[in-house]
Short mmCIF file of C-alpha atoms in Angstrom, two decimals:
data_model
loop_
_atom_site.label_atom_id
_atom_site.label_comp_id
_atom_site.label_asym_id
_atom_site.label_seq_id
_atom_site.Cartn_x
_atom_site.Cartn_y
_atom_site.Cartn_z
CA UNK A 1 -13.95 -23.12 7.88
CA UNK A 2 -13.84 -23.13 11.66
CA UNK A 3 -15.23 -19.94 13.48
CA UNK A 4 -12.12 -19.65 14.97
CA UNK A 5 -10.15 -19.81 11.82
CA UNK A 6 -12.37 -16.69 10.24
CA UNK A 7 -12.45 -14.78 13.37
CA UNK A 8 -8.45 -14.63 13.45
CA UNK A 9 -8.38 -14.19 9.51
CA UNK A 10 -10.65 -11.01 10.23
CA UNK A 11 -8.67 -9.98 13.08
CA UNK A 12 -5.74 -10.32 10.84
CA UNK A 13 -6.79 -7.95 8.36
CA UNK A 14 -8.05 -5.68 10.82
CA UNK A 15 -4.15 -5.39 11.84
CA UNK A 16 -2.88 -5.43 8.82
CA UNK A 17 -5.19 -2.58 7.25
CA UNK A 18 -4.37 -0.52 10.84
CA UNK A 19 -0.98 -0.99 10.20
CA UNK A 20 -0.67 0.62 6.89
CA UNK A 21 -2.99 3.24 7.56
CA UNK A 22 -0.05 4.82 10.30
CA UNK A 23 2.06 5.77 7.42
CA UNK A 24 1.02 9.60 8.04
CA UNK A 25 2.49 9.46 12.05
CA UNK A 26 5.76 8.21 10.73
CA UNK A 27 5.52 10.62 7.67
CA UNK A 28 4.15 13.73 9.56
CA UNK A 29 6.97 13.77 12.25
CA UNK A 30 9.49 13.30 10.22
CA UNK A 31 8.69 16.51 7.62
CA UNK A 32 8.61 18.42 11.40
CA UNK A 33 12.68 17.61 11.47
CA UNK A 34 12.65 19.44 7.90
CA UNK A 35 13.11 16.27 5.56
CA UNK A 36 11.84 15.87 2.22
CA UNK A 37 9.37 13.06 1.04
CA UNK A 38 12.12 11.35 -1.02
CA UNK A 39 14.33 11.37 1.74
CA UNK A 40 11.54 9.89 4.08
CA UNK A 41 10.91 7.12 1.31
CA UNK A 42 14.51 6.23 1.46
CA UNK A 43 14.50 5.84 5.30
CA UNK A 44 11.28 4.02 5.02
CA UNK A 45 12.41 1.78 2.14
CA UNK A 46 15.80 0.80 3.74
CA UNK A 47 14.37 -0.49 7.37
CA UNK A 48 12.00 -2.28 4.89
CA UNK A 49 13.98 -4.27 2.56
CA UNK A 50 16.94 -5.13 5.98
CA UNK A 51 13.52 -6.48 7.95
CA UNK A 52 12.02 -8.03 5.20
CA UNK A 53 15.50 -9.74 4.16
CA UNK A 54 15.69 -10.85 8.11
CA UNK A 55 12.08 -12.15 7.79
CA UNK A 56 12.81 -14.46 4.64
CA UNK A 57 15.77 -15.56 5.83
CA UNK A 58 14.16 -16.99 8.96
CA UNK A 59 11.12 -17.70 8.10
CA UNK A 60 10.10 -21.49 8.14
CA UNK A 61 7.69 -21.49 5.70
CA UNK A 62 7.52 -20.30 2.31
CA UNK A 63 3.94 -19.12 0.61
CA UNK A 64 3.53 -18.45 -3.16
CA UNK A 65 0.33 -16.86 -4.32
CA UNK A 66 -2.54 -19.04 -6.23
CA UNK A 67 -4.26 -18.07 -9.17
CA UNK A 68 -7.02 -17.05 -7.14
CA UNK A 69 -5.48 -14.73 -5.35
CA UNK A 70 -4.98 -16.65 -2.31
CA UNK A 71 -1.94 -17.23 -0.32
CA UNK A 72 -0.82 -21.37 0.01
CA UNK A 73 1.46 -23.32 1.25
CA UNK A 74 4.53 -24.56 -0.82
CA UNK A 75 4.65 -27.89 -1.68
CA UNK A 76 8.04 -28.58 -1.06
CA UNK A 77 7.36 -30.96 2.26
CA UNK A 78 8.26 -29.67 5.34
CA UNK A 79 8.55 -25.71 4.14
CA UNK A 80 12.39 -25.62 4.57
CA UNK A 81 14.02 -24.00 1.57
CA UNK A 82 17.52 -23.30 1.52
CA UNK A 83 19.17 -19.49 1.17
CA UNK A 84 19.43 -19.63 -2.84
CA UNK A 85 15.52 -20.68 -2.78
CA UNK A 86 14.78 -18.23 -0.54
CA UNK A 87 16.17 -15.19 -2.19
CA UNK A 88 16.86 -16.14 -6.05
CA UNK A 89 14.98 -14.76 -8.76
CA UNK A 90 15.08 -15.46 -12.48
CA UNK A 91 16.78 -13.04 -15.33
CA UNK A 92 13.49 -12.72 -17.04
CA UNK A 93 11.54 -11.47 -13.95
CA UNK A 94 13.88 -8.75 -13.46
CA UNK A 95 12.17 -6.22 -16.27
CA UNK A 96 8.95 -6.73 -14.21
CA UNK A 97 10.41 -6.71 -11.17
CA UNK A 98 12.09 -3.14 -12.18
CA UNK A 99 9.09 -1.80 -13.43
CA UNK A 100 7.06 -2.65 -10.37
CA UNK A 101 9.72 -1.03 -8.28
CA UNK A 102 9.26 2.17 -10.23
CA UNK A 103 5.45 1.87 -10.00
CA UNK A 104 5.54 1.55 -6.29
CA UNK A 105 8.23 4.60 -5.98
CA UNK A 106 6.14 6.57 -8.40
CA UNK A 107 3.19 5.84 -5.93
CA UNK A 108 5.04 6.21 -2.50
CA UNK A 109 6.41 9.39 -3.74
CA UNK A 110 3.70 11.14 -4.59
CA UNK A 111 1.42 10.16 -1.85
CA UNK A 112 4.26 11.75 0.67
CA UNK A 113 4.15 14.82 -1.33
CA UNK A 114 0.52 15.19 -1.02
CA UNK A 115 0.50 15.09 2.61
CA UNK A 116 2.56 18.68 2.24
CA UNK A 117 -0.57 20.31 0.54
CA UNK A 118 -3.59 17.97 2.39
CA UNK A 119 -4.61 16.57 5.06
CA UNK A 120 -2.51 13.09 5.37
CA UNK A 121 -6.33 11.75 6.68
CA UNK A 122 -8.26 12.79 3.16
CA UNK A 123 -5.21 11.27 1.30
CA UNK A 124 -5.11 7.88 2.31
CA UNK A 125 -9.15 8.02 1.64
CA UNK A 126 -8.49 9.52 -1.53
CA UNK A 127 -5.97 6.39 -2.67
CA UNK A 128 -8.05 3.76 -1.47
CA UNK A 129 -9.99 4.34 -4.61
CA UNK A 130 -7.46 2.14 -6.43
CA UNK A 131 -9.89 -1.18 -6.35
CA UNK A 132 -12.30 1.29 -8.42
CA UNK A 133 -9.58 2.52 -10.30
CA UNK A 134 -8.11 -1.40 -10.93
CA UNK A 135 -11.80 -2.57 -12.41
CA UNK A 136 -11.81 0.42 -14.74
CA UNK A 137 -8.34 -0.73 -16.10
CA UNK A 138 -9.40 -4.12 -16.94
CA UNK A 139 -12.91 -2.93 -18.15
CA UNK A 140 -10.53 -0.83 -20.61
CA UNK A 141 -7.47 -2.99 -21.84
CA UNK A 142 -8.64 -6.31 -20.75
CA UNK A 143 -12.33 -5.91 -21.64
CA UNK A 144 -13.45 -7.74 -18.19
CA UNK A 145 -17.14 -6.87 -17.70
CA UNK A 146 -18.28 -3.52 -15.87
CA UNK A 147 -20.85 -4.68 -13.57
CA UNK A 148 -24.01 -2.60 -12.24
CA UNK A 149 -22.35 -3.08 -8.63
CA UNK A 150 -19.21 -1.66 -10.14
CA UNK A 151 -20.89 1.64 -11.97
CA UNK A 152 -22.78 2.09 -9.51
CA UNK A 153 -19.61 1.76 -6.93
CA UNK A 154 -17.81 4.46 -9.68
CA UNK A 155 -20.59 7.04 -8.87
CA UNK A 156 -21.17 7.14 -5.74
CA UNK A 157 -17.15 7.36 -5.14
CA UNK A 158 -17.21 10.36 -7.62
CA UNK A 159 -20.10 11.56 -5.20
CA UNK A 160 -18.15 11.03 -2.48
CA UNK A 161 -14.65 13.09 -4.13
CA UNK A 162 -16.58 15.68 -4.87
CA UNK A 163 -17.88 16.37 -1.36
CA UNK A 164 -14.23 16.24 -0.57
CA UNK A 165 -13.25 18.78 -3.02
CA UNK A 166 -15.89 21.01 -2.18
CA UNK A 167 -14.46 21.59 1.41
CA UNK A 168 -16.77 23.90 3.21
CA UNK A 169 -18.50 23.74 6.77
CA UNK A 170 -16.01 25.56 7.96
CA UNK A 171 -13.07 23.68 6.45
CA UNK A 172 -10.62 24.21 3.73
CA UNK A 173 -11.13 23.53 0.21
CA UNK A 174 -9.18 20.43 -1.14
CA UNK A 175 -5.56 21.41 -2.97
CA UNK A 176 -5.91 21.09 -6.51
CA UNK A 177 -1.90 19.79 -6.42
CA UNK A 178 -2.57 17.67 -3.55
CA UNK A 179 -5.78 16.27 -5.05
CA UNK A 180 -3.62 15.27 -8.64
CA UNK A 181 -0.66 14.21 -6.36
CA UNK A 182 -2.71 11.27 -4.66
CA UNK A 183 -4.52 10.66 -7.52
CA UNK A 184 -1.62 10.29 -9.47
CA UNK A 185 -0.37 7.39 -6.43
CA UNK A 186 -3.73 5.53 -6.44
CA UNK A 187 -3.39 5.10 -10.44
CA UNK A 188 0.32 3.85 -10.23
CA UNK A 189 -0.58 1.64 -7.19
CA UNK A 190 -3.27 0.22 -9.85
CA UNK A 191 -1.23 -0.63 -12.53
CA UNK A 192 1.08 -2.10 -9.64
CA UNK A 193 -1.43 -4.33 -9.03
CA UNK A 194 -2.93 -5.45 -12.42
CA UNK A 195 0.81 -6.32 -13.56
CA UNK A 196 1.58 -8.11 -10.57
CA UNK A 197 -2.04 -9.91 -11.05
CA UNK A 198 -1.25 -10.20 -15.07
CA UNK A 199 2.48 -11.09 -15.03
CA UNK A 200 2.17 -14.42 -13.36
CA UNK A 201 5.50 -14.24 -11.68
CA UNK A 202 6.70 -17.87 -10.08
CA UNK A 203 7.40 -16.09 -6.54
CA UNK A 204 5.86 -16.25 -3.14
CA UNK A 205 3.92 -12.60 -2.12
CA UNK A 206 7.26 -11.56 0.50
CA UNK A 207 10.19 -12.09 -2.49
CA UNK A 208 7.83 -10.18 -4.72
CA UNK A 209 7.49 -7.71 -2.21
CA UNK A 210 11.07 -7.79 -1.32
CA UNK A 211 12.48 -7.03 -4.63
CA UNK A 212 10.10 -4.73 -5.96
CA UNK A 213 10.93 -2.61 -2.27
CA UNK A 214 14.61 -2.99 -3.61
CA UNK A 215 14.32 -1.60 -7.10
CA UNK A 216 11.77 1.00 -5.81
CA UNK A 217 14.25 2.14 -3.18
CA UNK A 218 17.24 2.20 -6.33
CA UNK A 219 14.67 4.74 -8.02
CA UNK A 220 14.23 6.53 -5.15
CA UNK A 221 18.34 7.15 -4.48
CA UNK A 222 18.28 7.85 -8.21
CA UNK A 223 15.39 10.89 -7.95
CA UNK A 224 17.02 12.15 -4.74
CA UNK A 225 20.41 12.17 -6.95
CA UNK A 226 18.55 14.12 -9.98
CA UNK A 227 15.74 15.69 -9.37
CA UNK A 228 15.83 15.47 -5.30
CA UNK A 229 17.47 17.35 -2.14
CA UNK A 230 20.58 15.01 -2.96
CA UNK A 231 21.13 11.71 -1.73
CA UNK A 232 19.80 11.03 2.12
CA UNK A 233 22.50 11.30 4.79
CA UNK A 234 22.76 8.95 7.73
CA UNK A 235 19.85 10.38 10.48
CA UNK A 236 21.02 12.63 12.87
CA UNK A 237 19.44 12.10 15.75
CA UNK A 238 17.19 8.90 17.35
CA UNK A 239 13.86 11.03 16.33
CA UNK A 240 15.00 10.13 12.52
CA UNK A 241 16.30 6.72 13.41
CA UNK A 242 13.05 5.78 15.31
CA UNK A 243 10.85 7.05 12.61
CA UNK A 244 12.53 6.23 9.78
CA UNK A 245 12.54 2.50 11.37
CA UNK A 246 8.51 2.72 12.25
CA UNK A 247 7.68 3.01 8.91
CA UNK A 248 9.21 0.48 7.25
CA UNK A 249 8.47 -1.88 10.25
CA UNK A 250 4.37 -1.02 10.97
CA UNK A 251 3.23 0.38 7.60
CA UNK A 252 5.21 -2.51 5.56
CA UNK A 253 6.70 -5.16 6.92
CA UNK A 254 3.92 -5.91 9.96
CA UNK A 255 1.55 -5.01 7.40
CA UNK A 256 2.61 -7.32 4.76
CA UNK A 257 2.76 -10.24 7.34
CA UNK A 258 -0.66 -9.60 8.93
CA UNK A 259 -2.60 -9.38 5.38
CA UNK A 260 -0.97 -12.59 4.29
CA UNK A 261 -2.11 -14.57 7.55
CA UNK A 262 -5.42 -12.78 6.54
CA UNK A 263 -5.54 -13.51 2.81
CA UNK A 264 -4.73 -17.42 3.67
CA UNK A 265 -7.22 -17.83 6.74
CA UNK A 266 -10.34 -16.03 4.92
CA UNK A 267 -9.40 -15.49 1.53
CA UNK A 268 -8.90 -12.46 -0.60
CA UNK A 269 -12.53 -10.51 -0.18
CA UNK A 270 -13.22 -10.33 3.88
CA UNK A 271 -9.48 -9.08 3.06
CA UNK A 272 -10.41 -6.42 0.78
CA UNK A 273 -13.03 -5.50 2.87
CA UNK A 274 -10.95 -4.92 6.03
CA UNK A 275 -8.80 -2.61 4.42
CA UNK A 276 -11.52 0.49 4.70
CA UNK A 277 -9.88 0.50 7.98
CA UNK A 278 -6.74 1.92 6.37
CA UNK A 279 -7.82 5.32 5.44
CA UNK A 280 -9.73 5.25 8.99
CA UNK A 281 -6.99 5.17 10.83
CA UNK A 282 -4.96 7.76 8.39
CA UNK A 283 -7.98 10.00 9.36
CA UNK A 284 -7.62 9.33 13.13
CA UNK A 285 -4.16 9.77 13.07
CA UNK A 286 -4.59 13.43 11.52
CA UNK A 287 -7.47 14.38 13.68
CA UNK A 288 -6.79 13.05 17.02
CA UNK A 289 -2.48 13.71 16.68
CA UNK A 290 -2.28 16.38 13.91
CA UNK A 291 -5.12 18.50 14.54
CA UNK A 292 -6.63 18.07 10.63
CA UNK A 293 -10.30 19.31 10.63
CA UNK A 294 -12.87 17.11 10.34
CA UNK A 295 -16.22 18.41 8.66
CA UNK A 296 -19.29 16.88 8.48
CA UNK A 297 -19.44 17.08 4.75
CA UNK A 298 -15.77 15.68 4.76
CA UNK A 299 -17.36 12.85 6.63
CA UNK A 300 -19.92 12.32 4.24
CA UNK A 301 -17.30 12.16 1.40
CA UNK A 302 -15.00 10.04 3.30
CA UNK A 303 -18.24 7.41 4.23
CA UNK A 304 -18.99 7.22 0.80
CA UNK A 305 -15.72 6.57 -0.76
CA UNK A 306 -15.43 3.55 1.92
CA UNK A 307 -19.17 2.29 1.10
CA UNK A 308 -17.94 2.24 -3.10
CA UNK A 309 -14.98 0.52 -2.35
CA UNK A 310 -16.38 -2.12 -0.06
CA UNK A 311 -19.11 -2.52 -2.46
CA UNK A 312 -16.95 -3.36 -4.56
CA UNK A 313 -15.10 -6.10 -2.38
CA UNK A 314 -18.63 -7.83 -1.49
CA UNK A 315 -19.21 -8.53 -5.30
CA UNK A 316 -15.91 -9.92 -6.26
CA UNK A 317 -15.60 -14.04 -5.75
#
């Protein structure tokens, strides 16, 4: 691989994990006009799947994902596809397609809601446990073996939780709601990912993406209808509009771009690794915009959730 090559793979994922990690500053100022999660999610959700259908309709090239992991090229020449190849999906991947839709609305949901009761910063740090959380699931159903990196990864994130939890040096104790909120997204997000990695679905990362966004924004107009403030009206004023369209442009669709380029320049683990700069920025975000405190024994949890998880990423090939 050229230097060049991994140096704009990195640079990639640097982007891409920055990118997500801004879903608190689109969240954040949006609760300040008085909106509910679910009706943030469906603002979100609905920039996301009109720029992600403008993105596969132009795109030039279509991707599909490898066994590995890894993001190549489509044999079919040139990369031209026509409309029908570029948005069709078979009958039998619609169950999974549904179900990942209610996985990822599940998880979007409730890591929204815990931003009411936490810091947005300790949140995002919080989920990115789910690469722990995804080698515990196969360990369990799939019997894959639990390596000594691994339980070793387990305990010092537990370590690092409980110095969350804890609060103290002058800051707040963590929300026991908040706290089962997030944890509740980071083990849906999970299981997002081990079906998506066990389902072997014949579709290119973006139309995956694309159509689980769809049926996850179908659950979410279904919640707001039930259980919900009602269904979301139009925004009423350019603060919504420009909000509501910042987070499902930065947080999904740039993010979902950048990480590919990443994925198929350097490959799935430098990847992996890049994203501890999600929850970085989430913590930025809430300290240097929001105000959230910052502790030095939140600090110490936060470093040691991010050295487990990259751990973690180092050991996988």
């Amino acid at each position: 691989m050229q230097p060049s090559s991994r140096c704009k793979g990195i640079f990639y994922g640097c982007l891409a994990a920055i990118c997500y990690g801004t879903n608190p500053l689109g969240a954040l100022n949006l609760y300040k006009e008085e909106l509910s999660p679910e009706v943030v999610l469906c603002y979100r959700f609905a920039w996301a799947i009109l720029l992600l259908g403008v993105f596969m309709l132009f795109r030039r090239d279509n991707y599909r994902d490898s066994g590995s992991g890894a993001v190549s090229q489509s044999d079919s020449g040139s990369g031209a596809a026509s409309l029908r190849d570029k948005f069709a999906i078979s009958f039998r991947d619609i169950p999974v397609l549904a179900t990942l839709g209610l996985l990822f609305a599940a998880c979007a949901l409730t890591l929204f809601a815990s931003f009411n009761y936490m810091d947005a910063g300790l949140a995002s740090t919080l989920l990115f446990m789910y690469p722990l959380e995804v080698s515990i699931i196969m360990r369990l159903f799939f019997k894959e073996r639990l390596t000594l990196i691994t339980a070793f990864s387990i305990v010092i994130s537990l370590a690092g939780i409980g110095l969350l939890y804890r609060g103290g040096d002058g800051g707040v104790a963590l929300s026991t709601i908040g706290f089962i909120l997030v944890m509740v997204s980071s083990l849906t997000y999970s299981v997002y990912i081990v079906i998506v990695n066990r389902s072997h679905l014949q579709m290119d990362s973006v139309k995956l993406t694309f159509y689980a966004v769809v049926f996850c924004f179908l659950f979410l107009l279904l919640y707001c209808a039930t259980f919900g403030s009602g269904l979301p009206s139009i925004p009423a004023n350019s603060v919504q509009w420009g909000w509501g369209l910042m987070l499902g442009f930065v947080p999904t669709v740039l993010s979902l771009v950048f990480m590919a380029k990443a994925v198929k320049l350097v490959g799935s683990t430098p990847t992996a690794i890049t994203g501890a700069l999600e929850p970085l920025t989430a913590v930025c975000i809430g300290v240097f915009v929001f105000g959230e405190a910052m502790t030095l024994r939140l600090a110490l949890g936060i470093i040691l959730i991010l050295v487990a998880v990259s751990l973690l990423a180092i050991k996988k090939k």
